[in-house]
Short mmCIF file of N, CA and C in Angstrom, two decimals:
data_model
loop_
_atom_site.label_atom_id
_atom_site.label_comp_id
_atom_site.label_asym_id
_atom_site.label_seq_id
_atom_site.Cartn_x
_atom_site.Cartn_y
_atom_site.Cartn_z
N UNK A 1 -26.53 -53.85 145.00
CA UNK A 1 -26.30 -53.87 143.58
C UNK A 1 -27.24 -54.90 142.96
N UNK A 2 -27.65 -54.62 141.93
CA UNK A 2 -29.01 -55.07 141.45
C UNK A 2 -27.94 -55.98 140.42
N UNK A 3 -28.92 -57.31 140.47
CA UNK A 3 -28.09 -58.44 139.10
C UNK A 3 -27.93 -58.14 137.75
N UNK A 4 -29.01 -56.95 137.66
CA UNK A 4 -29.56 -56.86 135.79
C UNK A 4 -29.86 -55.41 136.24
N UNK A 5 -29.53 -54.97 134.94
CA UNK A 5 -30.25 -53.56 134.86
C UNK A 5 -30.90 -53.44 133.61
N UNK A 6 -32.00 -52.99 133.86
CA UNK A 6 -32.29 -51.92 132.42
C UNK A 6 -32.31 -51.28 131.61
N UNK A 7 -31.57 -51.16 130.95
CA UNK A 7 -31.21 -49.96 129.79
C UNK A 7 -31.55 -49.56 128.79
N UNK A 8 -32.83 -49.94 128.87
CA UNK A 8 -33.40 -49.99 126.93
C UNK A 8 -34.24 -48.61 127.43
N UNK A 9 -34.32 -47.93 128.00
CA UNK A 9 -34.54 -46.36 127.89
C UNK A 9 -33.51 -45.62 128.11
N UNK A 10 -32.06 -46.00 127.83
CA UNK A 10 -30.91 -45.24 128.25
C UNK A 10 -30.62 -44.33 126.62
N UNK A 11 -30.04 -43.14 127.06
CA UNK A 11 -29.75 -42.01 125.90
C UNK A 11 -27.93 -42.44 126.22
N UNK A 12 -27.72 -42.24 124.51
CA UNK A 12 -26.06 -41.81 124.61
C UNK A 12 -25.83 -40.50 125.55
N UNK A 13 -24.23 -40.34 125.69
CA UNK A 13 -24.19 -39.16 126.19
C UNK A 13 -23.70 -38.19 125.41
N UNK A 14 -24.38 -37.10 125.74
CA UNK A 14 -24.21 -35.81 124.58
C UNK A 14 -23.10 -35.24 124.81
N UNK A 15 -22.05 -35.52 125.36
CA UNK A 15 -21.02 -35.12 125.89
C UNK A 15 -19.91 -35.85 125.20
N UNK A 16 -19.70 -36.84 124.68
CA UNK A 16 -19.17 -37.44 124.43
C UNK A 16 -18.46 -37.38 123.38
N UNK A 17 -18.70 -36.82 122.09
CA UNK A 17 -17.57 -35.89 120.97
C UNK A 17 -16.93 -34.86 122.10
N UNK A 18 -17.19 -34.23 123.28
CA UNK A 18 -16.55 -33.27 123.80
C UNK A 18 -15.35 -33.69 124.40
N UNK A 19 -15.70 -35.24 124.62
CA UNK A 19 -14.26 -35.96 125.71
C UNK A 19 -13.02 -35.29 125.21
N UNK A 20 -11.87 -35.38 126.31
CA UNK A 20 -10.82 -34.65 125.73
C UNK A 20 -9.65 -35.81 125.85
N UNK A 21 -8.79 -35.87 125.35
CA UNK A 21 -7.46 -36.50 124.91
C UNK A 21 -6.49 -35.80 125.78
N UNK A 22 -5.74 -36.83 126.63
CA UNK A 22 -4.52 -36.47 126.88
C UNK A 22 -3.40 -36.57 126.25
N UNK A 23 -2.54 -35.49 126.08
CA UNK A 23 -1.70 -35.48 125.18
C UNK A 23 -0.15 -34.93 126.06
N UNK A 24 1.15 -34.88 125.50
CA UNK A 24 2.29 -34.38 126.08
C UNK A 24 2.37 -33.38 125.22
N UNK A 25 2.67 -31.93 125.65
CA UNK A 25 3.27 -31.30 124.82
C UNK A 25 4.53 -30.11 125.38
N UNK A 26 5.42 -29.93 124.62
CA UNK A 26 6.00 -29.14 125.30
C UNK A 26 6.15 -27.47 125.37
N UNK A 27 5.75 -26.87 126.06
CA UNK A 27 5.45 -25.11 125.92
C UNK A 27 6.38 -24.59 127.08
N UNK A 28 6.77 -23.57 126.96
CA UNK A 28 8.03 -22.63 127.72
C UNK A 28 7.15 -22.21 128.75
N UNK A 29 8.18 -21.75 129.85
CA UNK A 29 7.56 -21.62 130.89
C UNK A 29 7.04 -20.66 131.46
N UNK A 30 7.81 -19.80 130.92
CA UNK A 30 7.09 -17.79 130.44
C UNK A 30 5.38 -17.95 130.20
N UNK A 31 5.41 -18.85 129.43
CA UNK A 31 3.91 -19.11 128.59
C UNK A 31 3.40 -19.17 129.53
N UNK A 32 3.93 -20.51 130.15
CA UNK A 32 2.91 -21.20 131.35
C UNK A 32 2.22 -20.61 132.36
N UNK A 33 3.39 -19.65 132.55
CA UNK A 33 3.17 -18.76 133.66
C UNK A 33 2.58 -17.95 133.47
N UNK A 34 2.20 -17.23 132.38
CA UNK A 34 1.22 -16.01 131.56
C UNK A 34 0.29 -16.64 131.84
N UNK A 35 -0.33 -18.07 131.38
CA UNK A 35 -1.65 -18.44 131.47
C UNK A 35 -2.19 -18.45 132.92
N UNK A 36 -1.15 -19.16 133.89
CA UNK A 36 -1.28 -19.36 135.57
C UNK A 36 -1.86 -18.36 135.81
N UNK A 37 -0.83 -17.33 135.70
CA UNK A 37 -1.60 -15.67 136.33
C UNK A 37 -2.69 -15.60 135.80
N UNK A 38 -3.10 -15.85 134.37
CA UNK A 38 -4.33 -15.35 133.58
C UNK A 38 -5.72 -16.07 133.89
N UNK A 39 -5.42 -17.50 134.55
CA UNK A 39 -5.83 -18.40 135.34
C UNK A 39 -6.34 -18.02 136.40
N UNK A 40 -5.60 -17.43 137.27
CA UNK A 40 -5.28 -17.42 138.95
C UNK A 40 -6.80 -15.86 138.99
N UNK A 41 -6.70 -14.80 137.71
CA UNK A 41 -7.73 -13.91 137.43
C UNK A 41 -8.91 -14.01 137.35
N UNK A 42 -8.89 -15.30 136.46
CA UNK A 42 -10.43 -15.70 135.80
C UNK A 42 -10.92 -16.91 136.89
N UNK A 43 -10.19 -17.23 137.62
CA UNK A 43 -11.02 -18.17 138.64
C UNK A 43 -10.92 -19.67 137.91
N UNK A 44 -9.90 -19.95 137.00
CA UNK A 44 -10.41 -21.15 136.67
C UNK A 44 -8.91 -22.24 136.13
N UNK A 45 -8.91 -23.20 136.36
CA UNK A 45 -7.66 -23.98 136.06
C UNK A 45 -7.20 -23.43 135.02
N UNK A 46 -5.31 -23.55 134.70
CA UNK A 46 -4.58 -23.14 133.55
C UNK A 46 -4.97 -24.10 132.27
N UNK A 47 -4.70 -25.22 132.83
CA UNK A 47 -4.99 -26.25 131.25
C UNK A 47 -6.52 -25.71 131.04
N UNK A 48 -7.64 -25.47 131.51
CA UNK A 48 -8.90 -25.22 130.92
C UNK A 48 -8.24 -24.11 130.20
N UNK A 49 -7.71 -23.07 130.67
CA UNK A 49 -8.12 -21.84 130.05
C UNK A 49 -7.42 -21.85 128.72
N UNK A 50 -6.11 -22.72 128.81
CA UNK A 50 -5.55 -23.09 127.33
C UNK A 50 -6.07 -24.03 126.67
N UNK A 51 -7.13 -24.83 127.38
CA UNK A 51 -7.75 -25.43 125.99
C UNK A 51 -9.26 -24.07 125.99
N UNK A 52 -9.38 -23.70 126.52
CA UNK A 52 -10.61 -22.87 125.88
C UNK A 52 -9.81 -21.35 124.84
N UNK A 53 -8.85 -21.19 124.80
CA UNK A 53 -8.04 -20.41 124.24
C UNK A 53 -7.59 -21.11 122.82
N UNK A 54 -7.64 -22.66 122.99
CA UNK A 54 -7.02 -23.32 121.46
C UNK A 54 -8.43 -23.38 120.63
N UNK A 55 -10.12 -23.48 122.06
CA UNK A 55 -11.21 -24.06 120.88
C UNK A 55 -10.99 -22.79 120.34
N UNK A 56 -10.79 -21.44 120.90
CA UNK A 56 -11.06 -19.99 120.31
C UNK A 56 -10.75 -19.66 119.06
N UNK A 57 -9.34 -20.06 119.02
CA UNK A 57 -8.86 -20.57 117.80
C UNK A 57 -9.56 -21.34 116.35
N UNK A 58 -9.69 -22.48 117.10
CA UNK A 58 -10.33 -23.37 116.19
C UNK A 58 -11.81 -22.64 115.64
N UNK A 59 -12.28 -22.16 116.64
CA UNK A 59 -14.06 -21.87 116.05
C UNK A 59 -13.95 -20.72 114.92
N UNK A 60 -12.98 -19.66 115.33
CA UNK A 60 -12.20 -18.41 114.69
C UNK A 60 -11.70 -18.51 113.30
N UNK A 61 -11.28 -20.11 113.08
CA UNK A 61 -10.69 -20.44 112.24
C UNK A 61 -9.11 -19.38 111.98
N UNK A 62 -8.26 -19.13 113.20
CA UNK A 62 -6.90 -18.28 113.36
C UNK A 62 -5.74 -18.89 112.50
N UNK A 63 -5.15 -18.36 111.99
CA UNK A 63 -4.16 -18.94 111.28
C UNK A 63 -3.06 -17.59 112.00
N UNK A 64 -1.82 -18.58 112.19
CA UNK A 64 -0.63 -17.81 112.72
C UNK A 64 -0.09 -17.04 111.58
N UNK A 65 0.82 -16.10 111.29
CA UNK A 65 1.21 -15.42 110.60
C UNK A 65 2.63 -15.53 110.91
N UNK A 66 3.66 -15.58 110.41
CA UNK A 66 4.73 -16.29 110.85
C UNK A 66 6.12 -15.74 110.28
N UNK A 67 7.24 -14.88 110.61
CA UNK A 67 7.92 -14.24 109.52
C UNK A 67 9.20 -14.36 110.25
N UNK A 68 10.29 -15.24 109.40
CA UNK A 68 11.83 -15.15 110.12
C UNK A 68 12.51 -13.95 109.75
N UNK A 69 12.93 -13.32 110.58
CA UNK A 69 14.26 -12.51 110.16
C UNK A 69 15.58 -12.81 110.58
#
C-alpha cells in the first residue's frame, strides 16, 4: 500500500445518481411470489426485476387508476 496516491486525474463516478437506497416496505406475498416466478424466468434477482418494473413506471410516467366499490 502506497503512502499517497494520486488523484488529480481521477473522474467522478457516472454511476453515482444511479446508487440505490435501501428502504422497508411492505408488499403481500402473492405479489412476491408473482415476481419470484417472473424472476426465476428472466434469469435475474426479484428485487432487480421490481425495481426495473418501478423505473418502467417512472420513465412511462404510469399513473394508477384507482376505483372503490
Amino acid at each position: 500500500m502506497l503512502e499517497e496516491y494520486d488523484f488529480s486525474n481521477a473522474r467522478k463516478n457516472p454511476y453515482a445518481k444511479a446508487l440505490k437506497k435501501q428502504i422497508t416496505i411492505n408488499i403481500d406475498s402473492n405479489t412476491i411470489d408473482y415476481f419470484k416466478e417472473q424472476a426465476e424466468v428472466v434469469g435475474i434477482p426479484y428485487q432487480t426485476l421490481i425495481n426495473l418494473y418501478l423505473k418502467d413506471c417512472v420513465a412511462n410516467n404510469r399513473h394508477l387508476s384507482l376505483s372503490w366499490q
